[in-house]
Coordinates of N, CA and C in Angstrom, one line a residue:
M234 N 121.9 49.6 110.1 CA 122.1 50.7 111.0 C 122.0 52.0 110.1
K235 N 122.7 52.0 109.0 CA 122.6 53.2 108.1 C 121.3 53.5 107.5
K236 N 120.6 52.3 107.2 CA 119.2 52.5 106.7 C 118.3 53.0 107.7
L237 N 118.4 52.6 109.0 CA 117.6 53.1 110.1 C 117.8 54.6 110.3
L238 N 119.1 55.0 110.2 CA 119.5 56.3 110.4 C 118.9 57.2 109.3
T239 N 119.0 56.7 108.1 CA 118.5 57.5 106.9 C 117.0 57.6 107.1
V240 N 116.3 56.6 107.5 CA 114.8 56.7 107.6 C 114.5 57.7 108.7
A241 N 115.3 57.7 109.9 CA 114.9 58.6 111.0 C 115.2 60.1 110.5
I242 N 116.2 60.3 109.8 CA 116.5 61.7 109.3 C 115.4 62.1 108.3
A243 N 115.0 61.3 107.4 CA 114.0 61.6 106.5 C 112.6 61.9 107.2
A244 N 112.4 61.1 108.2 CA 111.1 61.3 109.0 C 111.2 62.6 109.8
A245 N 112.3 63.0 110.3 CA 112.4 64.3 111.0 C 112.2 65.4 110.1
A246 N 112.9 65.3 108.9 CA 112.7 66.4 107.9 C 111.3 66.5 107.4
L247 N 110.6 65.4 107.2 CA 109.2 65.6 106.8 C 108.4 66.1 107.9
A248 N 108.6 65.8 109.1 CA 107.8 66.3 110.3 C 108.0 67.8 110.4
G249 N 109.2 68.2 110.2 CA 109.5 69.7 110.2 C 108.9 70.4 109.0
T250 N 108.8 69.8 107.9 CA 108.1 70.4 106.7 C 106.6 70.4 107.0
A251 N 106.1 69.3 107.4 CA 104.6 69.4 107.8 C 104.2 70.4 108.7
Q252 N 105.1 70.6 109.9 CA 104.8 71.6 110.8 C 104.9 73.0 110.2
A253 N 105.8 73.3 109.3 CA 106.0 74.6 108.6 C 104.8 74.8 107.8
Q254 N 104.3 73.8 107.2 CA 103.2 74.0 106.2 C 101.9 74.2 106.9
T255 N 101.7 73.9 108.2 CA 100.5 74.1 109.0 C 100.4 75.5 109.6
I256 N 101.5 76.2 109.6 CA 101.5 77.6 110.1 C 100.9 78.5 109.0
Q257 N 99.8 79.2 109.4 CA 99.1 80.1 108.5 C 99.4 81.5 109.0
G258 N 99.8 82.3 108.0 CA 100.1 83.7 108.3 C 98.8 84.6 108.5
N259 N 98.9 85.6 109.4 CA 97.8 86.4 109.6 C 98.2 87.8 109.4
A260 N 97.8 88.5 108.4 CA 98.2 89.9 108.1 C 97.9 90.9 109.2
K261 N 96.6 90.7 109.7 CA 96.2 91.6 110.8 C 97.0 91.5 112.1
A262 N 97.5 90.2 112.4 CA 98.3 90.0 113.6 C 99.7 90.7 113.3
A263 N 100.1 90.7 112.1 CA 101.4 91.3 111.8 C 101.5 92.8 111.9
E264 N 100.4 93.5 111.9 CA 100.4 94.9 112.1 C 101.2 95.4 113.2
A265 N 101.1 94.7 114.4 CA 101.9 95.0 115.5 C 103.3 94.5 115.5
K266 N 103.7 93.8 114.5 CA 105.0 93.1 114.4 C 105.9 93.8 113.3
V267 N 105.4 94.7 112.4 CA 106.2 95.2 111.4 C 106.8 96.5 111.7
A268 N 106.7 97.0 112.9 CA 107.3 98.3 113.1 C 108.9 98.3 113.0
M269 N 109.4 97.2 113.3 CA 110.9 97.1 113.1 C 111.3 97.0 111.6
C270 N 110.3 96.7 110.7 CA 110.7 96.5 109.3 C 110.5 97.9 108.6
I271 N 109.6 98.6 109.0 CA 109.2 99.9 108.3 C 110.4 100.9 108.3
G272 N 111.3 100.9 109.3 CA 112.4 101.9 109.3 C 113.3 101.7 108.1
C273 N 113.4 100.6 107.5 CA 114.3 100.3 106.3 C 113.5 100.0 105.1
H274 N 112.6 99.1 105.2 CA 111.9 98.5 104.0 C 110.7 99.3 103.5
A275 N 110.5 100.5 104.1 CA 109.4 101.5 103.6 C 110.0 102.6 102.9
I276 N 111.3 102.7 102.8 CA 111.9 103.9 102.2 C 112.4 103.5 100.8
P277 N 111.7 104.1 99.7 CA 112.1 103.8 98.4 C 113.6 104.2 98.2
G278 N 114.3 103.2 97.6 CA 115.7 103.5 97.3 C 116.7 103.5 98.4
Y279 N 116.2 103.0 99.6 CA 117.1 103.2 100.8 C 118.3 102.2 100.7
R280 N 119.4 102.7 101.2 CA 120.6 101.9 101.2 C 121.2 102.0 102.7
V281 N 121.8 100.9 103.0 CA 122.4 100.8 104.4 C 123.9 100.6 104.1
A282 N 124.7 101.4 104.8 CA 126.2 101.3 104.6 C 127.0 100.5 105.7
Y283 N 126.2 99.6 106.5 CA 127.0 98.9 107.5 C 126.6 97.4 107.3
P284 N 127.5 96.5 107.3 CA 128.9 96.6 107.3 C 129.5 96.9 105.9
E285 N 128.6 96.8 104.9 CA 128.9 97.2 103.6 C 127.7 97.8 103.0
I286 N 127.7 98.3 101.8 CA 126.5 99.0 101.2 C 125.5 97.9 100.7
Y287 N 124.3 98.0 101.2 CA 123.1 97.1 100.8 C 122.1 98.0 100.3
S288 N 121.5 97.6 99.2 CA 120.2 98.2 98.8 C 119.0 97.5 99.5
V289 N 118.3 98.2 100.1 CA 117.2 97.6 101.0 C 115.9 97.5 100.1
P290 N 115.4 96.2 100.0 CA 114.3 96.0 99.1 C 113.0 96.5 99.7
M291 N 112.1 97.0 98.9 CA 110.7 97.2 99.4 C 110.0 95.8 99.5
L292 N 109.2 95.5 100.5 CA 108.7 94.3 100.7 C 107.3 94.1 100.2
G293 N 106.5 95.2 100.0 CA 105.1 95.1 99.6 C 105.0 94.3 98.2
G294 N 104.1 93.3 98.2 CA 103.9 92.5 97.0 C 104.8 91.4 96.9
Q295 N 105.8 91.2 97.8 CA 106.7 90.1 97.6 C 105.9 88.9 98.1
S296 N 106.3 87.7 97.5 CA 105.6 86.5 97.8 C 105.9 86.1 99.3
A297 N 104.7 85.6 99.9 CA 104.9 85.1 101.4 C 106.0 84.0 101.5
P298 N 105.9 83.0 100.6 CA 107.0 81.9 100.8 C 108.4 82.5 100.7
Y299 N 108.6 83.5 99.9 CA 109.9 84.0 99.7 C 110.4 84.8 101.0
I300 N 109.5 85.6 101.5 CA 109.8 86.3 102.7 C 110.1 85.4 103.9
V301 N 109.3 84.3 104.1 CA 109.5 83.4 105.1 C 110.9 82.7 104.9
A302 N 111.2 82.3 103.7 CA 112.4 81.6 103.4 C 113.6 82.5 103.7
A303 N 113.5 83.9 103.3 CA 114.6 84.8 103.5 C 114.8 85.0 105.1
L304 N 113.7 85.1 105.8 CA 113.9 85.4 107.3 C 114.4 84.1 107.9
Q305 N 114.0 82.9 107.5 CA 114.7 81.7 108.0 C 116.1 81.6 107.7
A306 N 116.5 82.0 106.5 CA 117.9 82.0 106.1 C 118.7 82.9 106.9
Y307 N 118.2 84.1 107.3 CA 118.9 85.1 108.1 C 119.0 84.4 109.5
K308 N 117.9 83.8 110.0 CA 117.9 83.2 111.4 C 119.0 82.1 111.5
K309 N 119.1 81.3 110.5 CA 120.0 80.2 110.4 C 121.5 80.7 110.1
G310 N 121.6 81.9 109.7 CA 123.0 82.4 109.5 C 123.4 82.2 108.0
E311 N 122.5 81.8 107.1 CA 122.8 81.6 105.8 C 122.9 82.8 104.9
R312 N 122.2 83.8 105.5 CA 122.3 85.2 104.9 C 123.0 86.0 106.0
K313 N 123.8 87.0 105.6 CA 124.8 87.5 106.5 C 124.5 88.9 107.1
H314 N 123.5 89.7 106.6 CA 123.3 91.0 107.2 C 123.1 91.0 108.6
P315 N 124.0 91.6 109.5 CA 123.9 91.5 110.9 C 122.6 92.0 111.5
T316 N 122.1 93.1 111.0 CA 120.8 93.6 111.5 C 119.7 92.6 111.2
M317 N 119.6 92.1 110.0 CA 118.5 91.2 109.7 C 118.7 89.9 110.4
R318 N 119.9 89.5 110.6 CA 120.1 88.2 111.4 C 119.6 88.3 112.8
A319 N 119.9 89.5 113.4 CA 119.4 89.7 114.8 C 117.8 89.8 114.9
I320 N 117.2 90.6 113.8 CA 115.8 90.6 113.9 C 115.2 89.3 113.6
A321 N 115.6 88.6 112.6 CA 115.1 87.2 112.3 C 115.2 86.3 113.4
G322 N 116.4 86.4 114.2 CA 116.6 85.5 115.3 C 115.6 85.7 116.4
S323 N 114.9 86.9 116.4 CA 114.0 87.2 117.5 C 112.5 86.7 117.1
L324 N 112.4 86.3 115.8 CA 111.0 86.0 115.4 C 110.7 84.5 115.5
S325 N 109.5 84.2 115.9 CA 109.1 82.8 115.8 C 108.6 82.5 114.4
D326 N 108.3 81.1 114.1 CA 107.8 80.8 112.8 C 106.5 81.5 112.6
Q327 N 105.7 81.6 113.6 CA 104.4 82.3 113.5 C 104.5 83.8 113.1
D328 N 105.5 84.4 113.8 CA 105.9 85.8 113.5 C 106.3 85.9 112.0
M329 N 107.1 85.0 111.5 CA 107.5 85.1 110.1 C 106.4 84.9 109.2
A330 N 105.5 84.0 109.5 CA 104.4 83.7 108.6 C 103.4 84.9 108.6
D331 N 103.2 85.6 109.7 CA 102.4 86.7 109.8 C 102.9 87.9 109.0
I332 N 104.2 88.2 109.2 CA 104.9 89.3 108.5 C 104.9 89.0 107.0
A333 N 105.1 87.8 106.6 CA 105.1 87.5 105.2 C 103.7 87.7 104.6
E334 N 102.7 87.3 105.3 CA 101.3 87.4 104.8 C 101.0 88.9 104.7
Y335 N 101.4 89.7 105.7 CA 101.2 91.1 105.7 C 101.7 91.8 104.5
Y336 N 103.0 91.5 104.2 CA 103.7 92.1 103.0 C 103.1 91.6 101.6
S337 N 102.8 90.3 101.6 CA 102.3 89.8 100.4 C 100.9 90.3 100.0
A338 N 100.2 90.8 101.0 CA 98.9 91.4 100.8 C 99.0 92.9 100.2
Q339 N 100.2 93.4 100.1 CA 100.3 94.8 99.6 C 101.0 94.8 98.2
T340 N 101.0 96.0 97.7 CA 101.8 96.2 96.5 C 103.0 97.1 96.9
P341 N 104.0 97.3 96.1 CA 105.2 98.0 96.5 C 104.7 99.5 96.8
A342 N 103.6 100.0 96.3 CA 103.2 101.4 96.5 C 102.2 101.5 97.6
T343 N 101.8 100.4 98.3 CA 100.9 100.5 99.3 C 101.4 101.1 100.6
P344 N 100.8 102.1 101.1 CA 101.3 102.7 102.4 C 101.4 101.6 103.4
M345 N 102.4 101.7 104.3 CA 102.8 100.7 105.2 C 101.6 100.3 106.2
N346 N 100.7 101.2 106.4 CA 99.7 101.0 107.4 C 98.4 100.5 106.8
K347 N 98.3 100.2 105.5 CA 97.1 99.9 104.8 C 97.3 98.5 104.1
L348 N 96.3 97.7 104.4 CA 96.3 96.3 103.7 C 95.4 96.5 102.5
K349 N 95.5 95.5 101.5 CA 94.6 95.6 100.3 C 93.2 95.3 100.8

């Protein structure tokens, strides 16, 4: 019984991984999705003081897998910033992939409305 349960859990994990790997980000599609990001992540040196002081990172040039992983961690509650948890909770896996692709196609100095 334990062996069957272990196999079932492993199969479910692999299925989830395979599904996540098939999602391709689309930077163009993200242009309509990043408005909520720009207010904080487009301001060099920006800090947020709620609920504690956070230095807000610039996202341009960040790797797409890192951005997706960070958004998923906020959505799962593994990262604690309340605003980011709420935003990530509203995003689908496709939204996350699109946003990640959008920001990875930029440099930190790229204007927010211009792709490479």
